[in-house]
PDB file of C-alpha atoms in Angstrom:
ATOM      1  CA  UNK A   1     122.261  24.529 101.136  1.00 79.00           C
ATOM      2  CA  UNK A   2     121.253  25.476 104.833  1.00 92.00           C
ATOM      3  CA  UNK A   3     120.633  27.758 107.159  1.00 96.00           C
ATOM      4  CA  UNK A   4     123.614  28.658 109.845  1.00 97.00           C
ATOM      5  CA  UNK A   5     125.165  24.395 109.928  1.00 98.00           C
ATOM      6  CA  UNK A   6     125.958  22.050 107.800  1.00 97.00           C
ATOM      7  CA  UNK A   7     128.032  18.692 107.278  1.00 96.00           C
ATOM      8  CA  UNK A   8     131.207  20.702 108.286  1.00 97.00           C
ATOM      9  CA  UNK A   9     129.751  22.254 111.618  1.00 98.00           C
ATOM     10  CA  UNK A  10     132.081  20.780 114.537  1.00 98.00           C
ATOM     11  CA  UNK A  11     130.317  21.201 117.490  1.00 98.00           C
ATOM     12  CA  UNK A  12     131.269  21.408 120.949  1.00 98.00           C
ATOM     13  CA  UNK A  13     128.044  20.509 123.884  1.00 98.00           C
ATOM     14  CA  UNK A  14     128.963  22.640 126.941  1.00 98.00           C
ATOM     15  CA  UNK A  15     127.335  20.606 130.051  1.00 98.00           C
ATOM     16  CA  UNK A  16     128.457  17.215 128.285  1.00 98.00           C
ATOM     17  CA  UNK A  17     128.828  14.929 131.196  1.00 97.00           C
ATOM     18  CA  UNK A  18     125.289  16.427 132.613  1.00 97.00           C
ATOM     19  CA  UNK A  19     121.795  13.950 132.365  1.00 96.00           C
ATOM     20  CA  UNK A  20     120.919  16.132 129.293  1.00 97.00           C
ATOM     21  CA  UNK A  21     124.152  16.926 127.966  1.00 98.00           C
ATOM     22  CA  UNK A  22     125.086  13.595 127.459  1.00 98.00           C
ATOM     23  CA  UNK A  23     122.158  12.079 126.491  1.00 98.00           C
ATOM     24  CA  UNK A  24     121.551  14.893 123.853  1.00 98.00           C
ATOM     25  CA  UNK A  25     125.860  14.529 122.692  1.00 98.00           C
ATOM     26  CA  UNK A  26     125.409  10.819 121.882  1.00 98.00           C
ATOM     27  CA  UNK A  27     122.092  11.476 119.797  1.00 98.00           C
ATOM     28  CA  UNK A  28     123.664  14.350 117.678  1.00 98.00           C
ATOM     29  CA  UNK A  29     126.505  11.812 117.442  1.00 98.00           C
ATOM     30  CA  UNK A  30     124.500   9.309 116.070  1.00 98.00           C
ATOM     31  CA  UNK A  31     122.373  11.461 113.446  1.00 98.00           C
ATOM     32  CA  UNK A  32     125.990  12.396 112.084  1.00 97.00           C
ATOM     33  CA  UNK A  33     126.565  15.292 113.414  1.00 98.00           C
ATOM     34  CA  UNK A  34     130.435  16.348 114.022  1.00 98.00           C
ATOM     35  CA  UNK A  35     130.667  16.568 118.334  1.00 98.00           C
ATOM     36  CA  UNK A  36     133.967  16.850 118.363  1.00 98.00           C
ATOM     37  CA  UNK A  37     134.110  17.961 121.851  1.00 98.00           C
ATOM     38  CA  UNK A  38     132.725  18.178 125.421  1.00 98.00           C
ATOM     39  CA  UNK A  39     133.161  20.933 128.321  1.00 98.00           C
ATOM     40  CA  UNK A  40     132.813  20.137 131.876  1.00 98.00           C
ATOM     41  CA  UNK A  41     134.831  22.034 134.656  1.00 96.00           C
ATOM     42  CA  UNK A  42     136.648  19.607 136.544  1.00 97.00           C
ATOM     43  CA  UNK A  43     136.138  16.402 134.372  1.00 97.00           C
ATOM     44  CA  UNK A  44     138.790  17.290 131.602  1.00 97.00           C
ATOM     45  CA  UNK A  45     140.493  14.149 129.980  1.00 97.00           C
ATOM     46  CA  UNK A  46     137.398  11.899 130.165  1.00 96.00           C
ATOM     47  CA  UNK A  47     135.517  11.067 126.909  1.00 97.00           C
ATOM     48  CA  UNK A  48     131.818  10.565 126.383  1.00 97.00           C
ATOM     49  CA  UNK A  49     131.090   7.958 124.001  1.00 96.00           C
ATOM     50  CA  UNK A  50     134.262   8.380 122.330  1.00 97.00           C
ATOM     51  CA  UNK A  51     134.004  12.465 122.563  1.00 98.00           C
ATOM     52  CA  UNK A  52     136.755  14.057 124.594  1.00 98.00           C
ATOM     53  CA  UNK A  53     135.910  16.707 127.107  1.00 98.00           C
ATOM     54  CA  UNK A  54     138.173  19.684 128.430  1.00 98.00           C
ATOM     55  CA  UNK A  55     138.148  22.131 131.329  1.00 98.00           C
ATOM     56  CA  UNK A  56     137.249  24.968 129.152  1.00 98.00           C
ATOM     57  CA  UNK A  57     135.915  25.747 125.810  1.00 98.00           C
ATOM     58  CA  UNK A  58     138.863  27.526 124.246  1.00 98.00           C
ATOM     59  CA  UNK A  59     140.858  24.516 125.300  1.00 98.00           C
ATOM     60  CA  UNK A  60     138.446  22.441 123.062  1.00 98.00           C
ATOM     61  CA  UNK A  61     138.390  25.062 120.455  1.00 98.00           C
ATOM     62  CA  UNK A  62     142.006  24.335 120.096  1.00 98.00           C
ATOM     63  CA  UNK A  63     142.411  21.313 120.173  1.00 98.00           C
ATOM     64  CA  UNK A  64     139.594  20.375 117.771  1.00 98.00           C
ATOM     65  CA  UNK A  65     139.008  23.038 115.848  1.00 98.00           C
ATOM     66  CA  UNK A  66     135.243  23.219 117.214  1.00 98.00           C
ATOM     67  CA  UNK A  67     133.092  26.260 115.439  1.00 98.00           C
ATOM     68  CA  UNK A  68     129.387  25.959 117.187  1.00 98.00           C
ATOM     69  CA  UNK A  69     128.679  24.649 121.099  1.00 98.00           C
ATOM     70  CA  UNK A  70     125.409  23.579 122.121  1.00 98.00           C
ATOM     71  CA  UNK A  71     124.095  24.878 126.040  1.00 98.00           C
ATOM     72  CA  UNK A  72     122.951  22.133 128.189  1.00 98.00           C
ATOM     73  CA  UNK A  73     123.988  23.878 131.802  1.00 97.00           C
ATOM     74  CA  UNK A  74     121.740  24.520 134.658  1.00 96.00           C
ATOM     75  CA  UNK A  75     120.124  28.355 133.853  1.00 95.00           C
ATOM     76  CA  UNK A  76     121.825  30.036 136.760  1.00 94.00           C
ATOM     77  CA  UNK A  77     125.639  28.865 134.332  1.00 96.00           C
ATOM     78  CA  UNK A  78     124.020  29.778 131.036  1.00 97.00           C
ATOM     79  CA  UNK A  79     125.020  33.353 130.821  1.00 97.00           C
ATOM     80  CA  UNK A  80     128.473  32.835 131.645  1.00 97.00           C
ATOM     81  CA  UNK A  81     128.766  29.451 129.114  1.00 98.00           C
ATOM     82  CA  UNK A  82     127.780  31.838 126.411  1.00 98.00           C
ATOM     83  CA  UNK A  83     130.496  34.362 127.253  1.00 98.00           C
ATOM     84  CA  UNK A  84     133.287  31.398 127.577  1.00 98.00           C
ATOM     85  CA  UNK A  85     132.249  30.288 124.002  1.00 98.00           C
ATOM     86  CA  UNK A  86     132.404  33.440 121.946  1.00 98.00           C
ATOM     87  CA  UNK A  87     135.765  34.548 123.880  1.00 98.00           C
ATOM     88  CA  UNK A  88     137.114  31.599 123.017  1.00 98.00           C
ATOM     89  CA  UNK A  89     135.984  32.253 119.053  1.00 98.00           C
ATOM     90  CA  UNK A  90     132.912  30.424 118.499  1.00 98.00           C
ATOM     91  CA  UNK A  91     130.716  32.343 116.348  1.00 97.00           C
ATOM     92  CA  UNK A  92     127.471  29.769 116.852  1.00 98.00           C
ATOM     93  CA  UNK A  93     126.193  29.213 120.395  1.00 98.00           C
ATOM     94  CA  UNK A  94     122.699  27.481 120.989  1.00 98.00           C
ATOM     95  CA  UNK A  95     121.326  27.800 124.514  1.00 98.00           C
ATOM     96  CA  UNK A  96     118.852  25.125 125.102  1.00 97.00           C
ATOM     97  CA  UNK A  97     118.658  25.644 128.834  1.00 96.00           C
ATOM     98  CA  UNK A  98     115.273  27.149 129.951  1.00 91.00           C
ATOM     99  CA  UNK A  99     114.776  29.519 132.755  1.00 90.00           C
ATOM    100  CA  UNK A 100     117.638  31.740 132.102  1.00 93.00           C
ATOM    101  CA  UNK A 101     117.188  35.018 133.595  1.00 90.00           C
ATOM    102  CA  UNK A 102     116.077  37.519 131.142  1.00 88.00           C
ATOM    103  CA  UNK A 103     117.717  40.616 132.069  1.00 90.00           C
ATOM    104  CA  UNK A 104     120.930  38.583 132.200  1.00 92.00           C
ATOM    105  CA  UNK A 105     120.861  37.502 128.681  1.00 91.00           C
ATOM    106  CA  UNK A 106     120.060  41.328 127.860  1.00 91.00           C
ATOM    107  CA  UNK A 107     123.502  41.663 128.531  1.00 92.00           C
ATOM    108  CA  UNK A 108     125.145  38.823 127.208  1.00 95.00           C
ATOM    109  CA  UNK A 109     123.339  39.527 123.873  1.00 92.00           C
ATOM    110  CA  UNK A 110     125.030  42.770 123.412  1.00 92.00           C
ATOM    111  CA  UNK A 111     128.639  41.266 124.213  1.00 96.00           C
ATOM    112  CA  UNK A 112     127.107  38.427 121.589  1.00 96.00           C
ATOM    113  CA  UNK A 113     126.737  40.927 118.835  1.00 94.00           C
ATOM    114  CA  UNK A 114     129.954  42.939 120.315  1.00 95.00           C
ATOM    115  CA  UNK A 115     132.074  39.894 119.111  1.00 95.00           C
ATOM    116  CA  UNK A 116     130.602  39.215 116.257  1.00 96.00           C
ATOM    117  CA  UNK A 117     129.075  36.068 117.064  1.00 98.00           C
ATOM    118  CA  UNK A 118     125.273  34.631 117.151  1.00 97.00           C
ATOM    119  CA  UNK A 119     123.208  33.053 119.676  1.00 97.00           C
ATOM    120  CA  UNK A 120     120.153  30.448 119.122  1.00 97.00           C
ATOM    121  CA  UNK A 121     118.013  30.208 122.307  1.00 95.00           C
ATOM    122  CA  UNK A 122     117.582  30.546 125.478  1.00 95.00           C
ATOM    123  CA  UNK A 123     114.614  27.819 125.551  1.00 94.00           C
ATOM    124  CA  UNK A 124     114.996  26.521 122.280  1.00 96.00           C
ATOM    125  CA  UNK A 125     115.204  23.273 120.525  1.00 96.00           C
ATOM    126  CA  UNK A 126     118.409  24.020 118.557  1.00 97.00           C
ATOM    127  CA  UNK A 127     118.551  23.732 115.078  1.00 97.00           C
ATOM    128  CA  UNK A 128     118.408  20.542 112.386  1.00 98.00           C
ATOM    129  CA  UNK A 129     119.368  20.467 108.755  1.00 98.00           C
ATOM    130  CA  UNK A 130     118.139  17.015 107.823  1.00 98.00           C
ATOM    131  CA  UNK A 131     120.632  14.698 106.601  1.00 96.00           C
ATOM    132  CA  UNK A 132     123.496  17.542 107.178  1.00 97.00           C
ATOM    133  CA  UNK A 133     124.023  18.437 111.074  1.00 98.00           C
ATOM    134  CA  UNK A 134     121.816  18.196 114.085  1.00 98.00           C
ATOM    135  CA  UNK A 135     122.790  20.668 116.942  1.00 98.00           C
ATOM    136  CA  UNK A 136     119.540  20.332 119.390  1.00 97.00           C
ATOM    137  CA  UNK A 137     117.378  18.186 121.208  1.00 97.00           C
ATOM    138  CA  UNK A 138     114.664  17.653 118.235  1.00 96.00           C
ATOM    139  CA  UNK A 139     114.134  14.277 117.087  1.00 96.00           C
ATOM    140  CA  UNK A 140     115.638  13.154 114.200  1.00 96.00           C
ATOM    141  CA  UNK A 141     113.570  10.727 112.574  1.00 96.00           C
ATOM    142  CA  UNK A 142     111.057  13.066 111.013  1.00 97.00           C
ATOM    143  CA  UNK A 143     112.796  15.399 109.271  1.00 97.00           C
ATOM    144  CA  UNK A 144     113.896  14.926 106.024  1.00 97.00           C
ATOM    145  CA  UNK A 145     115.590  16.879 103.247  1.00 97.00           C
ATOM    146  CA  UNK A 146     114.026  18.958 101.181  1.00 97.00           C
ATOM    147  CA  UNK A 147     112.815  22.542 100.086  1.00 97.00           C
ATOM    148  CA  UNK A 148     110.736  24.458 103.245  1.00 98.00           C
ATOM    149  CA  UNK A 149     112.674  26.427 105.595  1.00 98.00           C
ATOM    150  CA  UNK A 150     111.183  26.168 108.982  1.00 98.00           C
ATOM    151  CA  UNK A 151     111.170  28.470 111.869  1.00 97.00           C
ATOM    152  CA  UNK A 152     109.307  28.837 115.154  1.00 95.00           C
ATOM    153  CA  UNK A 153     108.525  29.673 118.775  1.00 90.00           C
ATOM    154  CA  UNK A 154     107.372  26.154 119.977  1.00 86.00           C
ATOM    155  CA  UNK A 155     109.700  23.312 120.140  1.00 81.00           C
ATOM    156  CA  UNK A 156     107.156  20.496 120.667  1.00 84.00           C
ATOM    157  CA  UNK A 157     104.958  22.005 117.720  1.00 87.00           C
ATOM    158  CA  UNK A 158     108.064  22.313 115.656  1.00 91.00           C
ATOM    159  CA  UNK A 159     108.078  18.773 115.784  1.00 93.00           C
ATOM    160  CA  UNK A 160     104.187  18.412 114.703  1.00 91.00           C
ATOM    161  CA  UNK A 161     104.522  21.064 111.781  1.00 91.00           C
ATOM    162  CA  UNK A 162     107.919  19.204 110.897  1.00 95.00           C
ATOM    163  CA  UNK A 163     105.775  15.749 111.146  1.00 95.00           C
ATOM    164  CA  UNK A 164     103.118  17.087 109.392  1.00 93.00           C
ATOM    165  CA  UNK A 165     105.499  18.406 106.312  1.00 96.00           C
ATOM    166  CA  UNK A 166     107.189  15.128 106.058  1.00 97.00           C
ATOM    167  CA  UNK A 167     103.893  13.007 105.623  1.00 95.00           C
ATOM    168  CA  UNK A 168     102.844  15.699 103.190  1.00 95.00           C
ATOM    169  CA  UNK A 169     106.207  14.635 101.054  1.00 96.00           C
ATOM    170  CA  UNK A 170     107.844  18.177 101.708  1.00 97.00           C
ATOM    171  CA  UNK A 171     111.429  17.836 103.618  1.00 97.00           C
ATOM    172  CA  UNK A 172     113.111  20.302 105.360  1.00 98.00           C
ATOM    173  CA  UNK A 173     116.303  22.997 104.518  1.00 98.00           C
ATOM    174  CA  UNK A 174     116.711  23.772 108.122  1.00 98.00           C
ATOM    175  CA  UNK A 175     114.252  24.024 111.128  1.00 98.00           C
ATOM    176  CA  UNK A 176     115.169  26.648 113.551  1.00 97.00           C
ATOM    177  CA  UNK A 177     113.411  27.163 116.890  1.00 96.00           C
ATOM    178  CA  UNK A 178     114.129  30.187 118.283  1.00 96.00           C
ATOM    179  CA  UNK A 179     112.888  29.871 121.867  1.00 92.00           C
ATOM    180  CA  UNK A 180     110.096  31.376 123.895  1.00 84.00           C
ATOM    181  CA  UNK A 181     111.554  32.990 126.566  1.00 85.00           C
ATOM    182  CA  UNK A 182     111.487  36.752 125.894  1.00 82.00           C
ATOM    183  CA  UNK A 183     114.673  37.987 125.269  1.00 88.00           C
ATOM    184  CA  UNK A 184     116.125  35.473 122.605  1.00 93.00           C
ATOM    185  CA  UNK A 185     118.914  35.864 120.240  1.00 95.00           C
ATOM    186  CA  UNK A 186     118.010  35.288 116.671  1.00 96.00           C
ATOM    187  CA  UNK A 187     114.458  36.337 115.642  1.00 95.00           C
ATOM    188  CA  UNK A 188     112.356  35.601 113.259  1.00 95.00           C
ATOM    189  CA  UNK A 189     113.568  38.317 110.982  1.00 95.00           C
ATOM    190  CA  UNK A 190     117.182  37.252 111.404  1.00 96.00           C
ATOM    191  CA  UNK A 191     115.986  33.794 110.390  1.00 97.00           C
ATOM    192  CA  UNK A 192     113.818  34.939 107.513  1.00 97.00           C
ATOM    193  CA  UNK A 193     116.684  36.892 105.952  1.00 97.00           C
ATOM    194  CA  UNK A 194     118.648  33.763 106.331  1.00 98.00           C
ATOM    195  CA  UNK A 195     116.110  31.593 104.323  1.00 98.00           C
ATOM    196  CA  UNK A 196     115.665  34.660 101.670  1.00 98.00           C
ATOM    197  CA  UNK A 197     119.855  33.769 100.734  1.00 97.00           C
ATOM    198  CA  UNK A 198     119.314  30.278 100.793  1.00 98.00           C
ATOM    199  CA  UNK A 199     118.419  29.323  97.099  1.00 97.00           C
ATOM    200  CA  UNK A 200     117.391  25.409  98.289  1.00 97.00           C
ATOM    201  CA  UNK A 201     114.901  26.792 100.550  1.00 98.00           C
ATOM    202  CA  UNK A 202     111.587  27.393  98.135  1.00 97.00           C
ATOM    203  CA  UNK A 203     109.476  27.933 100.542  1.00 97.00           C
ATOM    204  CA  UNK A 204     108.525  29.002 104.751  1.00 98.00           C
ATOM    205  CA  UNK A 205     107.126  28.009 107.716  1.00 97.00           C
ATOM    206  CA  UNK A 206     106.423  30.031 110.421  1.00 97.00           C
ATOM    207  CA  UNK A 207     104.972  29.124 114.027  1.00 95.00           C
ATOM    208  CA  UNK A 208     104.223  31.798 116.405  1.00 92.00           C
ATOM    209  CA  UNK A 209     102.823  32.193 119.238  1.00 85.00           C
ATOM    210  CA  UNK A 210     100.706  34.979 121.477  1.00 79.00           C
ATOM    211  CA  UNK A 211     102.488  37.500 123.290  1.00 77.00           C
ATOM    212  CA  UNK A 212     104.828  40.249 121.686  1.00 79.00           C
ATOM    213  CA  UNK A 213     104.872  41.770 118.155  1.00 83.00           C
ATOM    214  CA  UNK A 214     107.226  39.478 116.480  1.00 86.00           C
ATOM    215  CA  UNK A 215     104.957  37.959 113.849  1.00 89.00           C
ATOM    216  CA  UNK A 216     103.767  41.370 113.052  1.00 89.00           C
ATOM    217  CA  UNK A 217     107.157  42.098 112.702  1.00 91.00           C
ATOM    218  CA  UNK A 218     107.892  39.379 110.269  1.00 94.00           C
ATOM    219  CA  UNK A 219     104.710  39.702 108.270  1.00 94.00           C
ATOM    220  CA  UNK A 220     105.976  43.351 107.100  1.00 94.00           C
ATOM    221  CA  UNK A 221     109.336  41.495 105.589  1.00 96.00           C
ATOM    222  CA  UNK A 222     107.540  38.897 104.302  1.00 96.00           C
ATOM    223  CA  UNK A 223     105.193  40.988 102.870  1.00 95.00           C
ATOM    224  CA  UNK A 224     108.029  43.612 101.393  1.00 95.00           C
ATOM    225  CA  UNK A 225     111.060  41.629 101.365  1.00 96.00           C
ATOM    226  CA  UNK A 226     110.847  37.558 101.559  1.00 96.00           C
ATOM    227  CA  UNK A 227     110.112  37.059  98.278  1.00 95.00           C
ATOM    228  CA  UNK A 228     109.398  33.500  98.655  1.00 97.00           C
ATOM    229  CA  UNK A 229     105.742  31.627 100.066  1.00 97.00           C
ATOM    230  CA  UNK A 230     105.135  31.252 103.820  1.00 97.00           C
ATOM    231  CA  UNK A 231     102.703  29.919 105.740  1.00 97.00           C
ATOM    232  CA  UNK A 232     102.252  30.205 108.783  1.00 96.00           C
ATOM    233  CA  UNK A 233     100.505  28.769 112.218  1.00 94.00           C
ATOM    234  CA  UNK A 234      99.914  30.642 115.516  1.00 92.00           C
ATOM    235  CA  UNK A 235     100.180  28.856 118.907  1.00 83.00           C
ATOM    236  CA  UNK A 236      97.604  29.796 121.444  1.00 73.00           C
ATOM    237  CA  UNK A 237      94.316  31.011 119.915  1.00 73.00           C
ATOM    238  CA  UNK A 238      92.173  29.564 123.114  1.00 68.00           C
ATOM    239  CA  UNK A 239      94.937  31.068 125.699  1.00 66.00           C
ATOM    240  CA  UNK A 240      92.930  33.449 128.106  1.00 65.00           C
ATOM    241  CA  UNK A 241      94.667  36.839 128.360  1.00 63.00           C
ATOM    242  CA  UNK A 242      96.988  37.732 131.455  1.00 61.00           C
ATOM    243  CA  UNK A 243      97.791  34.091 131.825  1.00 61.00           C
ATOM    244  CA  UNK A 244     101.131  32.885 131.062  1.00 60.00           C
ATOM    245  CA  UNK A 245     101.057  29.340 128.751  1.00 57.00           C
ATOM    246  CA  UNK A 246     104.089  27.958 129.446  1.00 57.00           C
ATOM    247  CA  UNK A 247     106.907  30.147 127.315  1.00 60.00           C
ATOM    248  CA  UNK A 248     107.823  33.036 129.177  1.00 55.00           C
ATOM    249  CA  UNK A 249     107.509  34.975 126.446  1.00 56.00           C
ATOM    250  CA  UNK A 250     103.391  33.558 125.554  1.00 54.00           C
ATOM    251  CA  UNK A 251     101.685  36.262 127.431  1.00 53.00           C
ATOM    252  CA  UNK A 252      98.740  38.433 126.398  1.00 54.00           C
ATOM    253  CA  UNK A 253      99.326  41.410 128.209  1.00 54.00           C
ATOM    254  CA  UNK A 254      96.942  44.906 128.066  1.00 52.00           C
ATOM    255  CA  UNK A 255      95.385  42.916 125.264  1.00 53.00           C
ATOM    256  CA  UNK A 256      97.799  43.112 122.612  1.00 57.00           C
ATOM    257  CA  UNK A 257      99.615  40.198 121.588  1.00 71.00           C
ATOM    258  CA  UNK A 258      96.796  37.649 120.795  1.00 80.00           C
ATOM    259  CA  UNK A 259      96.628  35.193 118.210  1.00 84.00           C
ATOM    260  CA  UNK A 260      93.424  36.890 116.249  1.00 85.00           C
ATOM    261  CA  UNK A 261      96.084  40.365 116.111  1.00 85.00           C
ATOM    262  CA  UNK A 262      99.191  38.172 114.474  1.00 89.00           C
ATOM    263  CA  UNK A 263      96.697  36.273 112.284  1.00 92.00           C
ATOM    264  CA  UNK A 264      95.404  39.592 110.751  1.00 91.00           C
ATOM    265  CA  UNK A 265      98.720  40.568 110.396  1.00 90.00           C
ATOM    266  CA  UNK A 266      99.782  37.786 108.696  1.00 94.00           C
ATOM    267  CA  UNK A 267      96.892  37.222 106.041  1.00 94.00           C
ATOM    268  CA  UNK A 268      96.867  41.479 105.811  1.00 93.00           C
ATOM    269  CA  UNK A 269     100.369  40.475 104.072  1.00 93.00           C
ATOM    270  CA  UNK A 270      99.107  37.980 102.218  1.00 93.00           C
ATOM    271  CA  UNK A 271     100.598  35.047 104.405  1.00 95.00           C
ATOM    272  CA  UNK A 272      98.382  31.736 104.369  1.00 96.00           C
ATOM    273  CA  UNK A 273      97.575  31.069 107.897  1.00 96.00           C
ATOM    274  CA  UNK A 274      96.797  27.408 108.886  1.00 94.00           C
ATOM    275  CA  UNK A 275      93.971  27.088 111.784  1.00 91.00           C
ATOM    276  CA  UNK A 276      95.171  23.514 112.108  1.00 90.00           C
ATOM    277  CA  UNK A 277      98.450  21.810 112.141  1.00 88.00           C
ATOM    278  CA  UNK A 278      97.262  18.946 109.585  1.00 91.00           C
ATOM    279  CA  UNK A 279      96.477  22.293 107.302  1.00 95.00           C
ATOM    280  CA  UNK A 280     100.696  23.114 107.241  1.00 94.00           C
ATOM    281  CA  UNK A 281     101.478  20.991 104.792  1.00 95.00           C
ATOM    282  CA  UNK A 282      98.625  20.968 102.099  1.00 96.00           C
ATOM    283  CA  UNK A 283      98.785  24.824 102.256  1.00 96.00           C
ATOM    284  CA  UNK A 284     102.454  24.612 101.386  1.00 97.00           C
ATOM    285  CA  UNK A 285     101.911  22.564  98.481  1.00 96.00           C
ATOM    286  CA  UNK A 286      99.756  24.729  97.092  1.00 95.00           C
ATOM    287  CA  UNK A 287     102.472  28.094  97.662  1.00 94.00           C
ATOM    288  CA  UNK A 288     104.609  25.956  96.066  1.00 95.00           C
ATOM    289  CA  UNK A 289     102.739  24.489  93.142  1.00 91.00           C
ATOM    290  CA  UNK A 290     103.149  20.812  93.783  1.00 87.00           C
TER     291      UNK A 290
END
């Protein structure tokens, strides 16, 4: 199994005909993935590598039978592509757009849960289940099937972890990246009782970051709840407080929120906590017994 896609996801990229958007479309394309559909106001009726795009989303919803969209609009359109996809029934919607103002998704992630429906992102890398469905920006090539569940903060160090995994001989369930930005829609602990249902996934990984009390958060679930191994990596250990490290959301502010505070945390639980990223996937092995 999987985490939130799979080989029947039929995805619809909102921005299609954009530089990202399109580029992005053809790659899921390629890996497999179903992109059924593309939305672009004003450009209905042309196709993208074969992918037909519509005026609006519930037009392509329709007309396709599309059941996740991916974001790739400018931030100040983000907000208002969420709200066209889950009116128009879509109950999956990954924002990979950055720089979305944070007080506006406050607001679009209540009329999110309101319907019913769940949002990945904003700033994130989308989602992968390898060999399944790809519905993100992530490159393909280093994932691979396979037992650890994988969920994060960092899109770039998603990829290392993920690298680091594969070379280790452990594939992937799903890897989730949830964004950095601040006000996200599906947390860690949303994603960690995902991976507790999935009976595929054996095992964790978790990348965090500074700023926030997320990890904490999760290390209490994991600790009383997860029942399965994690391990788990923290982003920033060297970042100097007050100073923002590129995710909106990476802050150490009034001193709480540092690395050394989630790493206690985490190992207080009894979570292995990797000081390297070449450390992810030995560590693993050994939760897992392999």
């Amino acid at each position: 199994m999987s985490i939130l896609i799979d080989k029947s996801t039929k995805v619809v990229v909102q921005g299609i005909t954009g530089r990202d958007g399109s580029f992005h479309a053809k790659a899921m394309k390629a890996y497999g993935t179903h992109v059924v559909a593309g939305v672009t106001p004003g450009k209905g009726g042309q196709s993208l590598d074969g992918i037909p795009v519509f005026e609006t989303v519930r037009e392509a919803v329709e007309q396709t039978g599309a059941n996740a969209s991916g974001i790739f609009v400018p931030p100040g359109f983000a907000p208002d592509a969420v709200r066209e996809a889950i009116d128009a029934g879509i109950k999956l919607v990954v924002v990979v757009t950055e720089g979305v103002p944070a007080l506006e998704m406050c607001a679009v992630h209540e009329e999110v849960r309101a319907k019913g429906a769940r949002v990945v992102g904003p700033n994130s890398p989308g989602l992968i289940s390898p060999g399944k469905c790809k519905l993100g920006i992530m490159p393909a090539e280093i994932h691979r099937p396979g037992p650890v569940g994988v969920v994060s903060r960092s899109g770039t160090l998603t990829y290392e972890m993920v690298d680091q995994l594969t070379k280790s001989g452990l594939g992937q369930t799903t890897c989730l990246g949830i964004g950095g930005d601040p006000v996200i829609g599906t947390t860690f602990m949303d994603a960690l009782m995902m991976f507790k249902d999935d009976p595929e996934t054996k095992g964790v990984v978790l990348l965090g970051e500074i700023g926030g009390t997320a990890e904490e958060e999760a290390a209490v679930y994991i600790k009383e709840k997860l029942g399965k191994p994690v391990v788990a990596f923290i982003a920033g250990q060297t970042a100097p407080p007050g100073r923002r490290m590129g995710h909106a959301g990476a802050i150490i502010s009034g001193g709480s929120g540092t690395a050394a505070e989630k790493i206690k945390a985490l190992e207080t639980a009894g979570i292995r906590v990797a000081r390297l990223p070449s450390e992810i996937g030995p560590l693993m092995k050994k939760a897992l017994r392999i």
